[in-house]
Short mmCIF file of C-alpha atoms in Angstrom, two decimals:
data_model
loop_
_atom_site.label_atom_id
_atom_site.label_comp_id
_atom_site.label_asym_id
_atom_site.label_seq_id
_atom_site.Cartn_x
_atom_site.Cartn_y
_atom_site.Cartn_z
CA UNK R 1 1.96 -23.26 15.74
CA UNK R 2 1.25 -19.53 15.77
CA UNK R 3 -0.74 -19.41 12.51
CA UNK R 4 -4.54 -19.50 12.29
CA UNK R 5 -5.48 -19.49 8.61
CA UNK R 6 -7.25 -21.78 6.15
CA UNK R 7 -6.74 -21.46 2.39
CA UNK R 8 -9.11 -22.77 -0.25
CA UNK R 9 -8.38 -22.73 -3.96
CA UNK R 10 -10.57 -24.00 -6.77
CA UNK R 11 -8.81 -23.92 -10.13
CA UNK R 12 -5.21 -22.89 -10.74
CA UNK R 13 -5.70 -20.74 -13.84
CA UNK R 14 -4.30 -17.24 -13.27
CA UNK R 15 -7.60 -15.59 -14.22
CA UNK R 16 -10.25 -18.25 -13.62
CA UNK R 17 -8.95 -19.71 -10.37
CA UNK R 18 -10.98 -18.81 -7.28
CA UNK R 19 -9.45 -18.39 -3.83
CA UNK R 20 -10.79 -17.86 -0.32
CA UNK R 21 -8.75 -17.22 2.81
CA UNK R 22 -10.29 -17.65 6.27
CA UNK R 23 -8.05 -15.91 8.82
CA UNK R 24 -8.07 -15.77 12.60
CA UNK R 25 -5.33 -15.03 15.10
CA UNK R 26 -3.04 -17.29 17.04
CA UNK R 27 0.01 -15.34 18.18
CA UNK R 28 2.00 -14.38 15.09
CA UNK R 29 -0.38 -11.90 13.49
CA UNK R 30 -0.59 -8.24 14.47
CA UNK R 31 -4.32 -8.00 13.74
CA UNK R 32 -7.32 -8.69 15.95
CA UNK R 33 -9.75 -9.55 13.18
CA UNK R 34 -12.20 -12.15 14.44
CA UNK R 35 -13.00 -14.67 11.72
CA UNK R 36 -12.18 -12.73 8.56
CA UNK R 37 -12.16 -13.69 4.90
CA UNK R 38 -10.47 -12.51 1.72
CA UNK R 39 -11.86 -13.53 -1.69
CA UNK R 40 -9.92 -13.66 -4.95
CA UNK R 41 -11.08 -14.02 -8.54
CA UNK R 42 -10.39 -12.85 -12.09
CA UNK R 43 -6.72 -12.53 -11.21
CA UNK R 44 -7.16 -10.12 -8.29
CA UNK R 45 -7.66 -9.98 -4.56
CA UNK R 46 -11.19 -8.56 -4.58
CA UNK R 47 -12.79 -8.98 -1.14
CA UNK R 48 -9.68 -7.55 0.49
CA UNK R 49 -8.12 -7.28 3.87
CA UNK R 50 -6.86 -3.75 4.45
CA UNK R 51 -3.25 -4.71 5.22
CA UNK R 52 -1.21 -2.47 7.46
CA UNK R 53 -1.52 1.25 8.04
CA UNK R 54 1.20 3.79 7.28
CA UNK R 55 3.35 1.54 9.47
CA UNK R 56 2.80 -0.95 12.29
CA UNK R 57 3.45 1.83 14.81
CA UNK R 58 1.04 4.52 13.58
CA UNK R 59 -2.40 5.42 14.91
CA UNK R 60 -4.22 4.30 11.76
CA UNK R 61 -2.80 0.79 12.11
CA UNK R 62 -3.53 0.66 15.85
CA UNK R 63 -7.13 1.89 15.52
CA UNK R 64 -8.24 0.65 12.10
CA UNK R 65 -6.00 -1.66 10.08
CA UNK R 66 -5.30 -4.08 12.92
CA UNK R 67 -8.84 -4.13 14.30
CA UNK R 68 -12.20 -5.66 13.35
CA UNK R 69 -13.62 -2.69 11.32
CA UNK R 70 -10.96 -3.08 8.60
CA UNK R 71 -11.66 -6.78 8.10
CA UNK R 72 -14.40 -8.84 6.48
CA UNK R 73 -15.91 -10.09 9.72
CA UNK R 74 -18.79 -9.54 12.17
CA UNK R 75 -18.64 -7.07 15.07
CA UNK R 76 -20.87 -7.54 18.12
CA UNK R 77 -22.43 -4.45 19.75
CA UNK R 78 -19.74 -2.28 18.13
CA UNK R 79 -17.15 -3.59 20.60
CA UNK R 80 -15.49 -6.82 19.36
CA UNK R 81 -11.72 -6.72 19.95
CA UNK R 82 -10.62 -10.22 20.97
CA UNK R 83 -7.58 -11.76 19.33
CA UNK R 84 -8.64 -15.37 19.75
CA UNK R 85 -7.91 -18.21 17.37
CA UNK R 86 -10.74 -20.09 15.71
CA UNK R 87 -11.27 -23.86 15.74
CA UNK R 88 -11.56 -25.67 12.42
CA UNK R 89 -14.72 -27.74 12.81
CA UNK R 90 -14.66 -29.44 9.43
CA UNK R 91 -13.64 -28.89 5.83
CA UNK R 92 -13.79 -30.44 2.37
CA UNK R 93 -11.82 -31.93 0.78
CA UNK R 94 -9.15 -33.09 3.20
CA UNK R 95 -5.85 -31.23 3.01
CA UNK R 96 -3.53 -32.84 0.43
CA UNK R 97 -6.30 -35.12 -0.85
CA UNK R 98 -5.52 -35.43 -4.54
CA UNK R 99 -8.07 -37.99 -5.71
CA UNK R 100 -11.40 -39.57 -4.76
CA UNK R 101 -13.22 -36.32 -3.99
CA UNK R 102 -15.80 -34.09 -5.73
CA UNK R 103 -13.67 -31.32 -7.28
CA UNK R 104 -16.30 -28.61 -7.78
CA UNK R 105 -16.85 -27.74 -4.09
CA UNK R 106 -14.54 -26.74 -1.24
CA UNK R 107 -15.47 -25.36 2.16
CA UNK R 108 -14.20 -24.56 5.64
CA UNK R 109 -16.41 -24.42 8.74
CA UNK R 110 -14.90 -22.66 11.78
CA UNK R 111 -15.90 -21.50 15.29
CA UNK R 112 -14.50 -18.67 17.43
CA UNK R 113 -15.18 -17.45 20.95
CA UNK R 114 -15.44 -13.65 20.65
CA UNK R 115 -14.53 -13.19 24.29
CA UNK R 116 -14.85 -9.39 24.43
CA UNK R 117 -18.61 -9.66 24.15
CA UNK R 118 -19.03 -13.28 25.28
CA UNK R 119 -20.22 -14.33 21.84
CA UNK R 120 -20.22 -17.51 19.77
CA UNK R 121 -19.27 -16.97 16.14
CA UNK R 122 -19.39 -19.60 13.42
CA UNK R 123 -18.52 -19.17 9.75
CA UNK R 124 -18.85 -21.50 6.79
CA UNK R 125 -17.08 -20.30 3.63
CA UNK R 126 -17.32 -22.27 0.39
CA UNK R 127 -16.23 -22.10 -3.25
CA UNK R 128 -18.61 -23.66 -5.77
CA UNK R 129 -17.32 -24.15 -9.31
CA UNK R 130 -19.93 -23.96 -12.10
CA UNK R 131 -17.65 -24.20 -15.12
CA UNK R 132 -14.05 -23.89 -16.26
CA UNK R 133 -14.22 -20.09 -15.99
CA UNK R 134 -17.16 -19.56 -13.62
CA UNK R 135 -18.02 -20.13 -9.99
CA UNK R 136 -19.09 -18.38 -6.84
CA UNK R 137 -18.48 -18.13 -3.11
CA UNK R 138 -20.98 -18.81 -0.31
CA UNK R 139 -20.45 -17.26 3.13
CA UNK R 140 -22.67 -18.08 6.13
CA UNK R 141 -21.86 -16.20 9.35
CA UNK R 142 -23.68 -16.87 12.63
CA UNK R 143 -23.09 -14.74 15.74
CA UNK R 144 -24.76 -14.44 19.14
CA UNK R 145 -24.01 -13.52 22.74
CA UNK R 146 -24.13 -16.53 25.01
CA UNK R 147 -25.86 -14.60 27.82
CA UNK R 148 -28.18 -12.68 25.53
CA UNK R 149 -28.18 -8.89 25.44
CA UNK R 150 -27.52 -8.78 21.70
CA UNK R 151 -27.91 -5.13 20.71
CA UNK R 152 -26.61 -5.58 17.18
CA UNK R 153 -24.35 -7.67 14.98
CA UNK R 154 -22.67 -6.01 11.99
CA UNK R 155 -21.37 -7.86 8.94
CA UNK R 156 -18.50 -5.95 7.28
CA UNK R 157 -17.44 -6.57 3.66
CA UNK R 158 -14.66 -4.59 1.92
CA UNK R 159 -14.08 -5.01 -1.82
CA UNK R 160 -11.68 -3.36 -4.27
CA UNK R 161 -13.51 -0.92 -6.51
CA UNK R 162 -14.29 2.67 -7.38
CA UNK R 163 -16.43 3.95 -4.54
CA UNK R 164 -18.52 6.23 -6.78
CA UNK R 165 -19.38 3.27 -9.01
CA UNK R 166 -20.47 0.93 -6.19
CA UNK R 167 -24.16 0.08 -6.43
CA UNK R 168 -26.68 -1.40 -3.98
CA UNK R 169 -29.91 -2.58 -5.56
CA UNK R 170 -32.86 -4.84 -4.94
CA UNK R 171 -32.93 -8.22 -6.67
CA UNK R 172 -34.52 -6.60 -9.75
CA UNK R 173 -31.43 -4.35 -9.93
CA UNK R 174 -33.34 -1.19 -8.98
CA UNK R 175 -31.14 1.15 -6.94
CA UNK R 176 -32.02 1.41 -3.27
CA UNK R 177 -32.67 4.94 -1.99
CA UNK R 178 -29.79 5.20 0.49
CA UNK R 179 -29.72 8.38 2.58
CA UNK R 180 -26.74 10.20 4.05
CA UNK R 181 -26.13 9.17 7.67
CA UNK R 182 -23.35 9.43 10.24
CA UNK R 183 -23.74 6.33 12.39
CA UNK R 184 -20.55 4.35 11.75
CA UNK R 185 -18.61 6.22 14.42
CA UNK R 186 -16.92 5.61 17.76
CA UNK R 187 -19.85 7.25 19.60
CA UNK R 188 -21.26 5.23 22.46
CA UNK R 189 -17.89 3.63 23.24
CA UNK R 190 -17.77 1.83 19.91
CA UNK R 191 -14.42 0.97 18.32
CA UNK R 192 -12.30 3.91 17.11
CA UNK R 193 -11.94 2.13 13.78
CA UNK R 194 -15.49 3.14 12.84
CA UNK R 195 -14.27 6.74 12.51
CA UNK R 196 -12.20 5.86 9.43
CA UNK R 197 -15.26 5.54 7.16
CA UNK R 198 -16.45 8.45 5.03
CA UNK R 199 -19.36 9.31 2.73
CA UNK R 200 -21.71 6.99 4.59
CA UNK R 201 -25.20 6.27 3.29
CA UNK R 202 -27.73 3.78 4.60
CA UNK R 203 -31.25 2.40 4.42
CA UNK R 204 -33.47 0.17 6.55
CA UNK R 205 -34.08 -2.81 4.29
CA UNK R 206 -35.22 -6.29 5.27
CA UNK R 207 -35.34 -7.90 1.81
CA UNK R 208 -32.58 -9.58 -0.21
CA UNK R 209 -30.23 -7.13 -1.94
CA UNK R 210 -27.29 -6.97 -4.35
CA UNK R 211 -24.11 -4.92 -4.00
CA UNK R 212 -21.88 -4.56 -7.08
CA UNK R 213 -18.25 -3.38 -6.96
CA UNK R 214 -16.25 -2.43 -10.06
CA UNK R 215 -12.83 -1.20 -11.19
CA UNK R 216 -11.17 -0.84 -14.60
CA UNK R 217 -7.74 -1.97 -15.77
CA UNK R 218 -6.73 -1.63 -19.44
CA UNK R 219 -10.35 -1.06 -20.59
CA UNK R 220 -11.54 -4.27 -18.89
CA UNK R 221 -14.04 -3.82 -16.06
CA UNK R 222 -13.72 -6.29 -13.18
CA UNK R 223 -16.73 -6.82 -10.93
CA UNK R 224 -17.67 -8.50 -7.70
CA UNK R 225 -21.37 -9.08 -7.13
CA UNK R 226 -22.52 -9.66 -3.56
CA UNK R 227 -26.00 -11.06 -2.98
CA UNK R 228 -27.20 -11.13 0.62
CA UNK R 229 -30.31 -12.49 2.25
CA UNK R 230 -32.72 -10.12 3.92
CA UNK R 231 -34.02 -10.46 7.45
CA UNK R 232 -35.97 -8.54 10.06
CA UNK R 233 -34.09 -5.80 11.87
CA UNK R 234 -31.65 -5.12 9.02
CA UNK R 235 -30.04 -1.85 7.98
CA UNK R 236 -27.58 -1.60 5.07
CA UNK R 237 -24.69 0.87 4.93
CA UNK R 238 -22.36 1.84 2.10
CA UNK R 239 -19.24 3.74 3.12
CA UNK R 240 -15.80 4.65 1.80
CA UNK R 241 -12.91 3.10 3.71
CA UNK R 242 -9.17 3.82 3.53
CA UNK R 243 -7.14 2.35 0.70
CA UNK R 244 -5.73 -1.13 1.24
CA UNK R 245 -2.09 -1.27 2.26
CA UNK R 246 0.28 -3.90 0.91
CA UNK R 247 -1.09 -3.97 -2.66
CA UNK R 248 1.81 -2.19 -4.35
CA UNK R 249 1.84 -4.88 -7.05
CA UNK R 250 -1.64 -3.84 -8.20
CA UNK R 251 -1.93 -1.88 -11.49
CA UNK R 252 -1.44 1.86 -11.02
CA UNK R 253 -5.06 2.57 -11.98
CA UNK R 254 -6.35 0.87 -8.83
CA UNK R 255 -3.36 0.93 -6.48
CA UNK R 256 -4.47 4.05 -4.63
CA UNK R 257 -8.23 3.58 -4.72
CA UNK R 258 -10.12 3.83 -1.47
CA UNK R 259 -12.04 0.68 -0.55
CA UNK R 260 -15.86 0.60 -0.70
CA UNK R 261 -17.37 -1.06 2.38
CA UNK R 262 -20.82 -2.60 2.79
CA UNK R 263 -22.00 -3.03 6.38
CA UNK R 264 -25.15 -4.99 7.20
CA UNK R 265 -26.42 -4.27 10.69
CA UNK R 266 -28.85 -6.67 12.33
CA UNK R 267 -30.70 -5.70 15.49
CA UNK R 268 -30.56 -8.59 17.96
CA UNK R 269 -28.88 -11.94 17.43
CA UNK R 270 -27.54 -13.30 14.15
CA UNK R 271 -27.46 -17.00 14.97
CA UNK R 272 -30.96 -18.15 14.00
CA UNK R 273 -30.97 -15.29 11.47
CA UNK R 274 -27.46 -15.62 9.99
CA UNK R 275 -25.82 -13.40 7.41
CA UNK R 276 -25.75 -15.36 4.14
CA UNK R 277 -23.72 -13.92 1.27
CA UNK R 278 -23.18 -15.23 -2.26
CA UNK R 279 -20.33 -13.63 -4.21
CA UNK R 280 -19.47 -13.87 -7.91
CA UNK R 281 -16.50 -12.28 -9.67
CA UNK R 282 -16.81 -11.53 -13.38
CA UNK R 283 -15.63 -9.03 -15.99
CA UNK R 284 -16.85 -7.06 -19.00
CA UNK R 285 -15.26 -9.68 -21.25
CA UNK R 286 -16.69 -12.62 -19.22
CA UNK R 287 -20.16 -11.66 -17.92
CA UNK R 288 -21.78 -12.96 -14.77
CA UNK R 289 -23.18 -16.48 -15.02
#
């Protein structure tokens, strides 16, 4: 009764299975994370939650790991802190349905009242299988303040990878000219968790873009490609976040990596202009499809 989480899995192969977790909060979870997701593919947790800090009682956990900025979610006006549960609106297939359904698609559609800012938030997260070893995720996040006054909505996405090798390009794979900035901070009464990002760069960009994350284990490169729709009033940030806690079982070559973070800021509401992301995991031995 105190759990607010929805798991999707498409394929049970250790490498080719795809998994998506949609997490909220309903009592027994020491994180206020809004509607957050974690994406898994190619045998790894890729679009990761940051886990705990040094411990549950340290400042880093209180300010960052347990709050919205460390999660794959949307923050309203830099101030979202509510620990509300989400409502499951609909999903496919039904839980425990073992036959009579289309096996190549799963999804969950959820709604949350982000009460800190008086906002409606709705997220549809889907896995679409395209072959025995290929598939992709679709994520559609809508967010708006019920009384208006939307200053900004920020879509946060953290993915395992080497920060220096993270790339943001246009859809022709030409690197975007990001410039050094210092805007993801707690200035203006924003959340203290913003202060945990380093090496920030950004660009105003209203067109579709691609972010590519990569790490190497035993000479095999593992990638996550994130494609996101453009829209008016958009600014894209790339920053370096703290390493993810709780991944001690990861190979030593990536266990202590910091986590690259892409933040997409939209001026005004993000309900009629939602954030739409498509994610594909692949590797140097199994290229993108």
